[in-house]
mmCIF file of C-alpha atoms and ligand atoms in Angstrom:
data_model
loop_
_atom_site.group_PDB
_atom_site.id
_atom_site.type_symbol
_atom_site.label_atom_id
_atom_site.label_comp_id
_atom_site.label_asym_id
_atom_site.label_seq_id
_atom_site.Cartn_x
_atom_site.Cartn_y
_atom_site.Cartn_z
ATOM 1 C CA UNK A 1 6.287 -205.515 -113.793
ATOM 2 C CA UNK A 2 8.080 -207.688 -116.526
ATOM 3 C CA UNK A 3 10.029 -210.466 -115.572
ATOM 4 C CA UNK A 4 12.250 -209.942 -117.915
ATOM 5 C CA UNK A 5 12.958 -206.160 -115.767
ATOM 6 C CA UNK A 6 13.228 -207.982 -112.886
ATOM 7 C CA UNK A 7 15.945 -210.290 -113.836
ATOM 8 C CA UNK A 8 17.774 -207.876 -116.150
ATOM 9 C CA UNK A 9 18.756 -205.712 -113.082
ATOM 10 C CA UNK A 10 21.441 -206.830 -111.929
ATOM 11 C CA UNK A 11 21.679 -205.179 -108.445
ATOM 12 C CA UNK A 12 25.399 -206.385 -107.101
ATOM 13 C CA UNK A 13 26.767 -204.586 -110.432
ATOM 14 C CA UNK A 14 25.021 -201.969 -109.860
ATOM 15 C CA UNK A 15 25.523 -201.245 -106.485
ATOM 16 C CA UNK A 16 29.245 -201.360 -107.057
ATOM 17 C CA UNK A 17 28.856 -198.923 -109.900
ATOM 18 C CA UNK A 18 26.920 -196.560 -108.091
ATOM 19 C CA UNK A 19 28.982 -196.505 -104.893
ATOM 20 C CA UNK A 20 30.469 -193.390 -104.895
ATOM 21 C CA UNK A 21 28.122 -191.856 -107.266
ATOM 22 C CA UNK A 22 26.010 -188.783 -106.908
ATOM 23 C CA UNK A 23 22.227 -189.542 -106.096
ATOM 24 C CA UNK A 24 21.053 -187.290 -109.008
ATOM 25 C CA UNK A 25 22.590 -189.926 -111.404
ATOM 26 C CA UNK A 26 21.364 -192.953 -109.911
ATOM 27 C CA UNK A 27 17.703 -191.266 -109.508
ATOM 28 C CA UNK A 28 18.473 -190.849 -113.899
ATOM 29 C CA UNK A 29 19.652 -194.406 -114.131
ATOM 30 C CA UNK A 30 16.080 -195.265 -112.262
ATOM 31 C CA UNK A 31 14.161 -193.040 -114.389
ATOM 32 C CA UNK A 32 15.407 -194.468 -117.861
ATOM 33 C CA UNK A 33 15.220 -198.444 -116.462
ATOM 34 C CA UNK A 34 11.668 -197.832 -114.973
ATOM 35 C CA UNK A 35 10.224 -194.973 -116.491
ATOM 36 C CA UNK A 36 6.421 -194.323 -115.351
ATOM 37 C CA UNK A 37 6.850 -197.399 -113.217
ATOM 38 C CA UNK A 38 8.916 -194.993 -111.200
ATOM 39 C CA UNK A 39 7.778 -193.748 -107.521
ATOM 40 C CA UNK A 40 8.722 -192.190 -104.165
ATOM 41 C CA UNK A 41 8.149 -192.353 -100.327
ATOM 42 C CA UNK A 42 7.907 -189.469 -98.465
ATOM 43 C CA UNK A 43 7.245 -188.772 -95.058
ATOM 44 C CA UNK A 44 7.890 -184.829 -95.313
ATOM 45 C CA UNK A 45 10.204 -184.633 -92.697
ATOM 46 C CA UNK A 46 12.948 -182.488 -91.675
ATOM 47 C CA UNK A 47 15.592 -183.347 -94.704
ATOM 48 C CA UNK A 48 12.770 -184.565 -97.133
ATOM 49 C CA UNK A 49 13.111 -182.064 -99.556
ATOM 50 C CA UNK A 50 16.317 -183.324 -100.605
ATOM 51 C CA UNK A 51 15.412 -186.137 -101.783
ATOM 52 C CA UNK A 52 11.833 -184.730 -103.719
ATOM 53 C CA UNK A 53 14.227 -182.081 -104.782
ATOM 54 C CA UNK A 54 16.881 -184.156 -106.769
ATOM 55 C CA UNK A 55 13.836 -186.713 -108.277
ATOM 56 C CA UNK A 56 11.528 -184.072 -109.385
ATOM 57 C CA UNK A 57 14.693 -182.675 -111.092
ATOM 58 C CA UNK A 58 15.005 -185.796 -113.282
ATOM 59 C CA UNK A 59 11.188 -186.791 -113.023
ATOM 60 C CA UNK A 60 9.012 -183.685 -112.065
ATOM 61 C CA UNK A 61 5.496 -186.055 -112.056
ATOM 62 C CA UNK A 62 6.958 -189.017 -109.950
ATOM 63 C CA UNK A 63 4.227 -190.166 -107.815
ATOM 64 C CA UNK A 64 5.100 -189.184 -104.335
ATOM 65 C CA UNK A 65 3.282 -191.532 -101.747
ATOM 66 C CA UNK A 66 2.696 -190.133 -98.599
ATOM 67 C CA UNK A 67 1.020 -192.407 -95.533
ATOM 68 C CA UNK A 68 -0.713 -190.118 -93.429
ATOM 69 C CA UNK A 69 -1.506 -192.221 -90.133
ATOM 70 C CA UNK A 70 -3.673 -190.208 -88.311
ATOM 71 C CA UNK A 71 -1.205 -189.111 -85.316
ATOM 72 C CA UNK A 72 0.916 -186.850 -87.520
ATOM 73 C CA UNK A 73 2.202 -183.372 -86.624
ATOM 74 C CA UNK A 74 -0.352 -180.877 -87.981
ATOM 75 C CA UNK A 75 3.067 -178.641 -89.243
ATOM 76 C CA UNK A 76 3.727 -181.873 -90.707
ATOM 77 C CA UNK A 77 0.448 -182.104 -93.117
ATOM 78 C CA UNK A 78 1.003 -177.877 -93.470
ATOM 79 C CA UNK A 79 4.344 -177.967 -94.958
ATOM 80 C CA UNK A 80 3.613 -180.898 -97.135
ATOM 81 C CA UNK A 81 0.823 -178.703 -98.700
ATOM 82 C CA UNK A 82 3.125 -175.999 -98.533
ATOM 83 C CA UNK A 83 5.631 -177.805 -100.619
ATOM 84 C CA UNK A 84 2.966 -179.542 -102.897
ATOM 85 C CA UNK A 85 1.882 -176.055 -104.146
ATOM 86 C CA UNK A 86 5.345 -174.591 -104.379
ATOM 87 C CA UNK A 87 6.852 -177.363 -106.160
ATOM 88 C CA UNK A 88 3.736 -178.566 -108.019
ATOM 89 C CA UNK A 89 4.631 -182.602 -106.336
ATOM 90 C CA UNK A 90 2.564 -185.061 -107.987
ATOM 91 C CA UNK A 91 1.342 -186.179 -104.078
ATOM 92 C CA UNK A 92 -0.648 -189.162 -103.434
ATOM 93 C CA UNK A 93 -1.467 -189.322 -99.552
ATOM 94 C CA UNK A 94 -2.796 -192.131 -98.509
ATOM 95 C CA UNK A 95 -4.750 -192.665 -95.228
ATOM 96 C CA UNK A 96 -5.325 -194.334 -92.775
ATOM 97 C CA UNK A 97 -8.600 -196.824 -93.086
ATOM 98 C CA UNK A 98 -8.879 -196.152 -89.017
ATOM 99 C CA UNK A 99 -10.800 -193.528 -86.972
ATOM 100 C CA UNK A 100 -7.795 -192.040 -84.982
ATOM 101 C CA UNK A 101 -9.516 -191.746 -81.508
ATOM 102 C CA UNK A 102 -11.623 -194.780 -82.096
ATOM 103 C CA UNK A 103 -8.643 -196.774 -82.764
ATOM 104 C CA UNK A 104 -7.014 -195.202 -79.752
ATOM 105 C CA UNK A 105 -9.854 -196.385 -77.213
ATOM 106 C CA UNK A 106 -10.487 -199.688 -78.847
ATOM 107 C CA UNK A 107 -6.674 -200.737 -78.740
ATOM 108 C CA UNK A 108 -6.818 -199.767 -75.208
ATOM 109 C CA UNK A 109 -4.492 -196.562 -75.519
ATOM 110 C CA UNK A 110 -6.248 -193.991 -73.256
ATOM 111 C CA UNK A 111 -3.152 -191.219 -73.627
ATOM 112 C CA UNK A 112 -3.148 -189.336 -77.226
ATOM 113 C CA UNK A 113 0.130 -188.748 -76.771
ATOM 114 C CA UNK A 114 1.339 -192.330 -75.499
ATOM 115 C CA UNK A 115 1.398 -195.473 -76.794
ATOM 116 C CA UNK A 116 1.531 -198.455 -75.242
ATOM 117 C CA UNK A 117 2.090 -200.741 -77.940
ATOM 118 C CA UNK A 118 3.778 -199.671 -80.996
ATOM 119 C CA UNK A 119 3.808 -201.762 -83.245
ATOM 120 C CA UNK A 120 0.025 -202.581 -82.967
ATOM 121 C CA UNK A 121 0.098 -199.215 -83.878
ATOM 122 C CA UNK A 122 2.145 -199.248 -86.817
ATOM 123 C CA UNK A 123 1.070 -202.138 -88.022
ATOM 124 C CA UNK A 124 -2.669 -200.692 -88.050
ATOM 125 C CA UNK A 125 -1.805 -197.216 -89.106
ATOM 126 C CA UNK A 126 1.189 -196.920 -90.772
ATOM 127 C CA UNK A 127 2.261 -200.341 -92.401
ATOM 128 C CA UNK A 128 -0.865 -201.025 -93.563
ATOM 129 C CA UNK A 129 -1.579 -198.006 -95.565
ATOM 130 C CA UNK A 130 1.407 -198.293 -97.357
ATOM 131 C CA UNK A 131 0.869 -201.749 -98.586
ATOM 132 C CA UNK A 132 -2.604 -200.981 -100.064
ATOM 133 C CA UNK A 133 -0.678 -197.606 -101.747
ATOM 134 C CA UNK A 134 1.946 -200.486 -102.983
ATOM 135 C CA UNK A 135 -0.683 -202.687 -104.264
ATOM 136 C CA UNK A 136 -2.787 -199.942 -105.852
ATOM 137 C CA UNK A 137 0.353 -198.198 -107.598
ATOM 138 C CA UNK A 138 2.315 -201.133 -108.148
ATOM 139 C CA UNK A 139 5.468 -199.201 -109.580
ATOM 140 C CA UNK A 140 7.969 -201.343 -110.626
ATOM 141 C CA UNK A 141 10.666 -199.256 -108.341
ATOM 142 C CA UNK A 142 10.195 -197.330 -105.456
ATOM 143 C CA UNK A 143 13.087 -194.384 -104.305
ATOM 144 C CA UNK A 144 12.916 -193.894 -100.424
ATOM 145 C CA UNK A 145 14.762 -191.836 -98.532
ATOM 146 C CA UNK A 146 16.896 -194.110 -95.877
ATOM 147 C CA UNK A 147 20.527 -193.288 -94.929
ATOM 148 C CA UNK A 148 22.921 -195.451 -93.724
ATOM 149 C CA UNK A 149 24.153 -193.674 -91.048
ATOM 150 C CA UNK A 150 20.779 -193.151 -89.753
ATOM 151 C CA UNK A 151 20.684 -195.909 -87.567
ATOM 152 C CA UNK A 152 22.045 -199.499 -87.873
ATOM 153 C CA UNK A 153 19.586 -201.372 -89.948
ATOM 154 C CA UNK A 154 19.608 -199.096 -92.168
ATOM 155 C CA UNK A 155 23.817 -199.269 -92.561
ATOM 156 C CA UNK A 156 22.746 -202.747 -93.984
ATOM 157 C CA UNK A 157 20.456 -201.338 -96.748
ATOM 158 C CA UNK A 158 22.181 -201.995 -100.247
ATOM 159 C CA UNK A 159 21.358 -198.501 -102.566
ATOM 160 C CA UNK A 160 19.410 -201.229 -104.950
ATOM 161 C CA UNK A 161 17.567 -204.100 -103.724
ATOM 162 C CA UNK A 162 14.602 -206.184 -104.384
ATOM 163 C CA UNK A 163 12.106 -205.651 -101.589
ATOM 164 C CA UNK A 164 9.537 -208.609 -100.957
ATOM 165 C CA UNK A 165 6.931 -206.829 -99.045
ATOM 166 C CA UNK A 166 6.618 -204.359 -101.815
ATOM 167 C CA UNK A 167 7.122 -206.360 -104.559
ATOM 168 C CA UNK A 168 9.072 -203.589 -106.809
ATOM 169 C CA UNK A 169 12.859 -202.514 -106.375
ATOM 170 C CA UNK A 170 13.829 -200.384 -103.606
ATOM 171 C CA UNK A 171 16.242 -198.022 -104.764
ATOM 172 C CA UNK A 172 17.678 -195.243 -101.844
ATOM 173 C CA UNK A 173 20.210 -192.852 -103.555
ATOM 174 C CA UNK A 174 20.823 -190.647 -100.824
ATOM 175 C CA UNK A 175 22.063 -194.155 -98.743
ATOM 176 C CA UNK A 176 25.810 -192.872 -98.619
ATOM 177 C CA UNK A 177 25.413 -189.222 -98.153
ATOM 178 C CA UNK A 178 26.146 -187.672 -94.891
ATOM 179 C CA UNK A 179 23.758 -185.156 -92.869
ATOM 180 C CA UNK A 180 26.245 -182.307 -93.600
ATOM 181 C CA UNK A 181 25.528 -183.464 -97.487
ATOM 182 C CA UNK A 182 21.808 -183.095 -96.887
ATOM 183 C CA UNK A 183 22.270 -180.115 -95.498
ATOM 184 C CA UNK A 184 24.803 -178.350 -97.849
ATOM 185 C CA UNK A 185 22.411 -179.498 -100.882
ATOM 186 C CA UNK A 186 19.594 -178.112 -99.337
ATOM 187 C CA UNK A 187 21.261 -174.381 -98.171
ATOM 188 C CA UNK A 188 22.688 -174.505 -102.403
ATOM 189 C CA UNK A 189 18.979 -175.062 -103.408
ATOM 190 C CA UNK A 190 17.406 -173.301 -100.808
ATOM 191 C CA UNK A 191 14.815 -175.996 -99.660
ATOM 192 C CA UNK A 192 12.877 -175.943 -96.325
ATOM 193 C CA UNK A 193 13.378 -177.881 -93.399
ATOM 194 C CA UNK A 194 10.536 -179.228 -91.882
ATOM 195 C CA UNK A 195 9.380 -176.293 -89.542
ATOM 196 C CA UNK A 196 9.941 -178.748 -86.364
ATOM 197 C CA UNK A 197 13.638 -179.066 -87.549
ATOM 198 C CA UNK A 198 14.680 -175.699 -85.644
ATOM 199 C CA UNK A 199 13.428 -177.516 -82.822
ATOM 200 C CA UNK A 200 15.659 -180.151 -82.116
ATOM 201 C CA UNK A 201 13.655 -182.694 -84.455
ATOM 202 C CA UNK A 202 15.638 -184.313 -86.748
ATOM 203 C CA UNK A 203 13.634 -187.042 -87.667
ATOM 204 C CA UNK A 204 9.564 -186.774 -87.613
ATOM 205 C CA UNK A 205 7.377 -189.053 -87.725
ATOM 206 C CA UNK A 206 3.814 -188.717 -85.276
ATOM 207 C CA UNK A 207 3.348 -186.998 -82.628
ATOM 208 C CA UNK A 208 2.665 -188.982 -79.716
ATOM 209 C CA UNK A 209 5.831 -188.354 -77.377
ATOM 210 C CA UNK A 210 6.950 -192.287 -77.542
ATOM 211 C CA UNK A 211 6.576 -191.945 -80.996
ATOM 212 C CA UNK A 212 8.774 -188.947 -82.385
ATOM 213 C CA UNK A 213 10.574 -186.248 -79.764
ATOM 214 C CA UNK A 214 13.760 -183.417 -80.239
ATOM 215 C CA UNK A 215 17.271 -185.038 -80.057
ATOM 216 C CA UNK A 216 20.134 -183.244 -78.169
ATOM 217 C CA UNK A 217 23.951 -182.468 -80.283
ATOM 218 C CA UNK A 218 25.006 -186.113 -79.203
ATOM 219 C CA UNK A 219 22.755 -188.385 -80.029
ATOM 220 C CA UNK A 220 21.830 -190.467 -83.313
ATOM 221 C CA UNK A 221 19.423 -188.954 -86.142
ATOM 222 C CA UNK A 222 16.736 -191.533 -84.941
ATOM 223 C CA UNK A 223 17.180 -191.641 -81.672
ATOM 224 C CA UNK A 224 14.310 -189.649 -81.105
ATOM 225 C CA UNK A 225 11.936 -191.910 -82.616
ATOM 226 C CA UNK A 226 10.595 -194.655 -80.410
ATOM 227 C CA UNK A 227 13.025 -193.528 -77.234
ATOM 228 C CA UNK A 228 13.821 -196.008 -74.711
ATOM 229 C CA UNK A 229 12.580 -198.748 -77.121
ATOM 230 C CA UNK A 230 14.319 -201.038 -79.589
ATOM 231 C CA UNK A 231 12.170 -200.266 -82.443
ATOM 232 C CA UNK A 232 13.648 -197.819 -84.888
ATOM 233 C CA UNK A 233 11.887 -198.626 -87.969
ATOM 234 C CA UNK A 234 8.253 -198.425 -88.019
ATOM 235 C CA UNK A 235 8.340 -201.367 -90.562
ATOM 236 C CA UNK A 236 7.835 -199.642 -94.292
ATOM 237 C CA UNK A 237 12.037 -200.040 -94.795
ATOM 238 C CA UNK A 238 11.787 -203.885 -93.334
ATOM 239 C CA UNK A 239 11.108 -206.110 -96.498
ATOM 240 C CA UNK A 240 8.653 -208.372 -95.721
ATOM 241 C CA UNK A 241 7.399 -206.633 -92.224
ATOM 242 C CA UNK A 242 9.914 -208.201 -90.502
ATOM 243 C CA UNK A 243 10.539 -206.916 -87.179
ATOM 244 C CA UNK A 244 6.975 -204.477 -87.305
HETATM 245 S S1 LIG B 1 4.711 -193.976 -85.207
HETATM 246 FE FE1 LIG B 1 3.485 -194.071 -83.314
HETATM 247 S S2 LIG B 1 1.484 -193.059 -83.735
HETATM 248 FE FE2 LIG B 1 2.554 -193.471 -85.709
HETATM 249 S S3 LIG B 1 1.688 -195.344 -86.434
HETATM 250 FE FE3 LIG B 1 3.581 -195.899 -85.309
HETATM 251 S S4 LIG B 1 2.983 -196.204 -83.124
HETATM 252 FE FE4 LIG B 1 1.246 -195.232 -84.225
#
């Protein structure tokens, strides 16, 4: 990217203008400062199409990135497909470089559907696959799809930021819109949940049950990833892999 784009954003003026503003107009903003240097993150989960739905609407070939680590839900790699095709998403899934049941049995993880350690894990499967798609891409802004009522880290998310690890801005319109936002936008445009979403799971990631299970009425919107353990980020959102 040009330095002279880097230092021309001025990201505390910007976040003050765009406080209250609707994520369709930030996601424009984004479009006309960055133009093809423009992507997107997606994990196709249960609210995803929310946010592919308002950027396709101002850029319908944004790159969509999508990390596929090897332990994901096999409705999750369906409905992406499903929504590829419908919505003609400019997808570019990246994979895991690992066998998944080799890695499983030389990491010393005997249970599929357990894992011991995490972030070894993550680190392996998930973080670095989306570095390489960072490196390879290298857009000069990347929109994700955090909240900031999704969990407590991500309360401390600024809409636009510079992000280290990825080296581009990290720009999250959607940061100040409730669930009951999400979900109104997506019952006026009629866009799928993510089939598991019926189910109790609000947020998806892979499958292994330590990993990603159903939430009850009470609880937070990621307390179903990594129960019982600190970890709530699997590392992508943390600049600089802090905390993976
Ligand atoms: S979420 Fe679970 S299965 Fe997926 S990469 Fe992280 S530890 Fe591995």
């Amino acid at each position: 990217m040009p330095n002279e784009l880097v230092a021309n954003i001025d990201d505390q003026r910007l976040n003050q203008t765009f406080r209250h503003a609707h994520p369709a107009d930030v996601i424009r903003w984004a479009a006309d400062t960055f133009g093809s240097g423009l992507a997107m993150t997606s994990s196709f989960g249960a609210e995803s199409m929310c946010a592919i739905h308002l950027a396709i609407g101002v850029k319908p070939d944004i790159p969509i990135v999508f990390v596929n680590t090897g332990y994901l839900f096999p409705q999750t790699l369906v409905f992406m497909e499903q929504m590829r095709r419908r919505y003609h998403l400019n997808v570019w899934e990246y994979h895991s470089r690992n066998d998944p049941m080799v890695w499983l049995s030389v990491h010393g993880e005997p249970d599929p559907q357990v894992r011991r350690n995490v972030d070894a894990c993550c680190a392996a499967n998930k973080n670095e696959v989306f570095d390489r798609a960072m490196v390879e891409l290298a857009p000069a802004a990347w929109l994700r799809g955090v909240r900031a009522e999704q969990s407590e880290q991500r309360a401390k998310m600024r809409m636009i930021e510079w992000n280290n690890r990825a080296r581009c801005w990290a720009i999250s319109p959607l940061l100040h819109w409730s669930a009951r936002q999400i979900h109104q936008y997506m019952e006026q445009h009629e866009l799928p949940h993510h089939p598991l979403w019926k189910q109790g799971y609000v947020s998806i990631g892979c499958n292994p049950r330590t990993c990603t299970r159903a939430i009850g009425a009470d609880e937070r919107q990621r307390s179903g990833r990594w129960a019982g353990l600190e970890k709530k980020e699997c590392g992508i959102h943390l600049d600089q892999g802090a905390g993976i």
